[in-house]
Coordinates of C-alpha atoms in Angstrom, one line a residue:
X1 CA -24.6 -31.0 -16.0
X2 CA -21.4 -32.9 -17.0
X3 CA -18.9 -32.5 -20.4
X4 CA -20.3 -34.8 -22.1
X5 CA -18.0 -37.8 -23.0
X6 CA -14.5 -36.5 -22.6
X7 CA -13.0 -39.1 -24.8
X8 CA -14.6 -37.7 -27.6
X9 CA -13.6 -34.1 -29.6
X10 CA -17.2 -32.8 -28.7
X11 CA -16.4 -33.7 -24.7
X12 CA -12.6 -32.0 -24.8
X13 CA -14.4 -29.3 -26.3
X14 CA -16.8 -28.4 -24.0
X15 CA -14.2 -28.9 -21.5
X16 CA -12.0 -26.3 -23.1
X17 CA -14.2 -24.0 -23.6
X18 CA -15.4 -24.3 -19.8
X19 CA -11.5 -23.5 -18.3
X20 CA -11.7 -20.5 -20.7
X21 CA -12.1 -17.9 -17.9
X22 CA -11.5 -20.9 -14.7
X23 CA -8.3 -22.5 -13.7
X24 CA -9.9 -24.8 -12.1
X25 CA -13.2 -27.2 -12.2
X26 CA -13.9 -25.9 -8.8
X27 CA -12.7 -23.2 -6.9
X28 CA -8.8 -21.4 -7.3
X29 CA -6.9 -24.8 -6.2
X30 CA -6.6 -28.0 -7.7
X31 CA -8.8 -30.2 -5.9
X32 CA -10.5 -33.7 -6.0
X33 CA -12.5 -32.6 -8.6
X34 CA -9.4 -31.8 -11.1
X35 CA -8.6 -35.5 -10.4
X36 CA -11.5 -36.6 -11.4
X37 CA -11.7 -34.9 -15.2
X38 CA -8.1 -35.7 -15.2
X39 CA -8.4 -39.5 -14.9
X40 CA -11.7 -39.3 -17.5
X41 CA -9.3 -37.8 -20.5
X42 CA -8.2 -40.4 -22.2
X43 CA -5.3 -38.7 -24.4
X44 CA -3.9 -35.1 -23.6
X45 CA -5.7 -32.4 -25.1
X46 CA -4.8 -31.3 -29.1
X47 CA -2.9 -28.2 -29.3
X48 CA -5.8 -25.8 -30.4
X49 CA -7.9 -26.6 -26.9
X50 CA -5.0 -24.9 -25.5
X51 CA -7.4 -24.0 -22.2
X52 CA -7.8 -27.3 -21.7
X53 CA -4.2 -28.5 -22.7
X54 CA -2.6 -25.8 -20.0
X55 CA -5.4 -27.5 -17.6
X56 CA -3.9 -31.0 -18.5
X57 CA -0.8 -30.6 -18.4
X58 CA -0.7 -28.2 -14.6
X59 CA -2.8 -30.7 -13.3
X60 CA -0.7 -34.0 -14.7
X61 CA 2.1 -32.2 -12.5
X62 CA 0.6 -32.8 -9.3
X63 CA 0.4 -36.4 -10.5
X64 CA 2.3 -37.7 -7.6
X65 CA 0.4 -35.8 -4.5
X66 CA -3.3 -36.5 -6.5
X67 CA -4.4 -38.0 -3.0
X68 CA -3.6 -35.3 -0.9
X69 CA -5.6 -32.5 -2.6
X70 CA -8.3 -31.3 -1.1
X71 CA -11.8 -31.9 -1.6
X72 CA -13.9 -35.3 -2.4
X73 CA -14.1 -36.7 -5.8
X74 CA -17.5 -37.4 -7.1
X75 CA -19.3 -38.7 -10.0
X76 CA -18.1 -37.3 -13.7
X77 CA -21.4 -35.7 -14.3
X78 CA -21.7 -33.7 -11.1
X79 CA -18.9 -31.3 -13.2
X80 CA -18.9 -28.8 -15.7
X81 CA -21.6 -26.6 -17.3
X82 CA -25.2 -27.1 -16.7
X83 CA -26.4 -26.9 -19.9
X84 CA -24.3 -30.0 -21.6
X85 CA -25.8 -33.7 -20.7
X86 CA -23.6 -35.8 -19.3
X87 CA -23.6 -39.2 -21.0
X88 CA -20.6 -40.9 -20.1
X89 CA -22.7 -43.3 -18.0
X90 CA -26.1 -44.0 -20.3
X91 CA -27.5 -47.0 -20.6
X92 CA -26.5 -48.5 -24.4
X93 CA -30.1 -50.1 -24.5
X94 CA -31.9 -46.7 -24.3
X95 CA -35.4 -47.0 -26.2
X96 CA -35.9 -43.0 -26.3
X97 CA -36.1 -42.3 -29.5
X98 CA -37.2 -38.2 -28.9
X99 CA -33.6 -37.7 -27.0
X100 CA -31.4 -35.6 -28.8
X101 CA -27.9 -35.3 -28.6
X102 CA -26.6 -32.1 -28.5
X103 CA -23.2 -33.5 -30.6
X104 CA -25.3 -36.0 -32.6
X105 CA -24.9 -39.3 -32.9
X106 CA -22.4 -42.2 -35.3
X107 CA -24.4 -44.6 -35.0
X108 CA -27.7 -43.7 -36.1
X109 CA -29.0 -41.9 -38.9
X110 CA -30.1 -37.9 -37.3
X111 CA -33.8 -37.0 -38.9
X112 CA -34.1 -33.2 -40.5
X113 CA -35.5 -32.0 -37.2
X114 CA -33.0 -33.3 -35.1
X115 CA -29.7 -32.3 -37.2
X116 CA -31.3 -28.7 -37.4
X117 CA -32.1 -28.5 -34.2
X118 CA -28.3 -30.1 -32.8
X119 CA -27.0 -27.3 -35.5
X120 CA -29.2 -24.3 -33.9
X121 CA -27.6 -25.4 -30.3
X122 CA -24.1 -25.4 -31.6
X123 CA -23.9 -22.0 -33.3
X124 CA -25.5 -20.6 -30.0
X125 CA -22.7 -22.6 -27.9
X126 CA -20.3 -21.0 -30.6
X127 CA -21.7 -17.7 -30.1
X128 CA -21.6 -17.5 -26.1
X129 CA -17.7 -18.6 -26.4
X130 CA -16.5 -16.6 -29.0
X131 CA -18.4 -13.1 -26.0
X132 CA -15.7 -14.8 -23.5
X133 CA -12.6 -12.6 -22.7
X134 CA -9.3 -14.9 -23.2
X135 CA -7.8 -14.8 -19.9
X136 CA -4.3 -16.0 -19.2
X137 CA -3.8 -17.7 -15.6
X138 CA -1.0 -17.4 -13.6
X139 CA 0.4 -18.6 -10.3
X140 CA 3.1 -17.3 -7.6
X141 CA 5.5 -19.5 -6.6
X142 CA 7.6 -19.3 -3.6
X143 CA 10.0 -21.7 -4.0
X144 CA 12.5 -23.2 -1.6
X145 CA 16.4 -24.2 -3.4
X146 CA 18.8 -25.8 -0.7
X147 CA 23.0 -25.9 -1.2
X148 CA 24.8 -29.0 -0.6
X149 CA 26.7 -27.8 2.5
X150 CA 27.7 -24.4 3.9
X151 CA 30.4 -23.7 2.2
X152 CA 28.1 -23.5 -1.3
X153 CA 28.4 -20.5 -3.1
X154 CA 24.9 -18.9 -2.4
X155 CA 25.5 -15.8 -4.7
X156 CA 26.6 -18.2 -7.2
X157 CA 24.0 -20.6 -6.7
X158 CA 21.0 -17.6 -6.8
X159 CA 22.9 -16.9 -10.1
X160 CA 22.2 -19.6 -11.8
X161 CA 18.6 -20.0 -10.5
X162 CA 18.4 -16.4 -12.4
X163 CA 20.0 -17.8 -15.4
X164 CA 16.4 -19.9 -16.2
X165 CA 14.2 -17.9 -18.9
X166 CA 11.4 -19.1 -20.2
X167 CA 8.1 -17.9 -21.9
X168 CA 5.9 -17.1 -18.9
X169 CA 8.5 -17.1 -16.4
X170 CA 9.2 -13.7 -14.4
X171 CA 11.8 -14.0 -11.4
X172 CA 11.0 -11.9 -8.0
X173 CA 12.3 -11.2 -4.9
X174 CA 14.7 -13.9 -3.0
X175 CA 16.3 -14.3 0.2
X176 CA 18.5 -16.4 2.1
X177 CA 17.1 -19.0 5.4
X178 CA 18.8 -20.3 7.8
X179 CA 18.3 -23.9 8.2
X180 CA 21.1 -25.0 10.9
X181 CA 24.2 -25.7 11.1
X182 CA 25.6 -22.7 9.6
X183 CA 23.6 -23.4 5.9
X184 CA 21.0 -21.5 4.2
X185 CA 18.7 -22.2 1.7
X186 CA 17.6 -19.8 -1.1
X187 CA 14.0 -18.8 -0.9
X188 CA 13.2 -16.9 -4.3
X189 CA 9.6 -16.2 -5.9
X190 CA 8.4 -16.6 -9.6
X191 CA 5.5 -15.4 -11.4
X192 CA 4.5 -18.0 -14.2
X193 CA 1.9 -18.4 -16.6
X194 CA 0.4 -22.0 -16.0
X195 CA 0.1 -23.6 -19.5
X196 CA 3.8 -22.8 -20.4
X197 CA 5.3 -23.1 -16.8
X198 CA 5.0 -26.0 -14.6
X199 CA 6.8 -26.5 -11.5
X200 CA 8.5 -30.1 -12.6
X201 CA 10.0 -28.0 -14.9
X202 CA 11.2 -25.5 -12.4
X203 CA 12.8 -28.2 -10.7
X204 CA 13.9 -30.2 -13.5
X205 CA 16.1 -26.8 -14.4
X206 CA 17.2 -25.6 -11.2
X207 CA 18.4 -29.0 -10.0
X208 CA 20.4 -29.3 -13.2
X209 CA 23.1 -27.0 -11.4
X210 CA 24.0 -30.5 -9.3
X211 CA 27.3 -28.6 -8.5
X212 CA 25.1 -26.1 -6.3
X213 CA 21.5 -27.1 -5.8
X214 CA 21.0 -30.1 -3.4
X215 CA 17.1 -30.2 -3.8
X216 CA 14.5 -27.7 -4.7
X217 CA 10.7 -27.9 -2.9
X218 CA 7.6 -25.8 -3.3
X219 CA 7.2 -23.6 -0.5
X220 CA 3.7 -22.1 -1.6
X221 CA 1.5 -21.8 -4.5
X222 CA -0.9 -19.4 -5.1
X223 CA -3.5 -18.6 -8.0
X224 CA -2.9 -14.7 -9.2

């Protein structure tokens, strides 16, 4: 079980083709186990793994609350399919001559049998991905947007909220909360595809309006 070394093309691979049809490494919320694959990559992904690079970059957005997701982080190889050896961790001394490398080896010379064989396994890994359905993930977003004071133009303000368009991004019901002392806040939801909207962007947008928008927060995210 593992990806394989995911500072190598062959590891990022394996990894893209693994979030093909998952949003996740485990489960329908980022987790411990997001962190860990995360911290392993040692460069973003290239633009043609896009599964992985919309992985990389939702996940790189939760950067600063990393600690507080859920779950417990555990070794490298206790992630990812079942059927690709990890070998992050092996020992650089290994005598075993009859292992073979399902992405071959640079620094030794591969024997007939061996480069065959590493070929047969590829165009059967080829095979099963090119059978998986592309599936596009998305999140809702119930975001919070809060005024400076009360006399703020909340029309105004859920105007230019509205104004945001982007590639992915699909604008839903809103409504107005109370917070005290006569202001409201703007609650308004979003539909957005996750590997071209990310919610730093969201707020990197909608606090732009500094004339209106005080702050903006997430107020729930959830996988579609």
């Amino acid at each position: 079980m593992g990806f394989g070394d995911l500072k190598s093309a062959a590891g990022l691979r394996v990894l893209n083709d693994f979030l093909a049809d998952k949003s996740y490494i485990e489960g329908y919320v980022p987790s411990q186990a997001d962190i860990a694959v995360f911290e392993a990559i040692a460069t973003p992904p290239p633009a043609d793994l896009y599964h992985a690079l919309r992985w990389y970059n939702h996940i790189k957005s939760y950067e600063k609350q990393k600690a507080s997701l859920p779950g417990v982080k555990k070794a490298l190889a206790k992630y990812g399919p079942a059927d690709v050896e990890d070998t992050t961790d092996a020992a650089t001394d290994s005598k075993n001559d009859d292992d073979i490398d399902l992405f071959g080896s640079d620094d030794e010379e591969e024997s007939e049998e061996a480069k065959k064989l590493r070929e047969e396994r590829l165009a059967q890994y080829e095979s099963k991905k090119s059978k998986k359905p592309a599936v596009v993930a998305k999140s809702s977003i119930l975001l919070d947007v809060k005024p400076w004071d009360d006399e703020t133009d909340m029309a105004k303000l859920e105007e230019c909220v509205r104004s945001i368009q982007a590639d992915g991004l699909v604008w839903g019901s809103s409504k107005l909360v109370p917070v005290g002392y006569g202001i409201k806040k703007l609650q308004i939801q979003c539909v957005v595809e996750d590997d071209k909207v990310g919610t730093d962007m969201l707020e990197e947008r909608i606090t732009a309006f500094e004339d209106y928008v005080q702050s903006m927060d997430v107020a729930a995210f959830n996988k579609i």
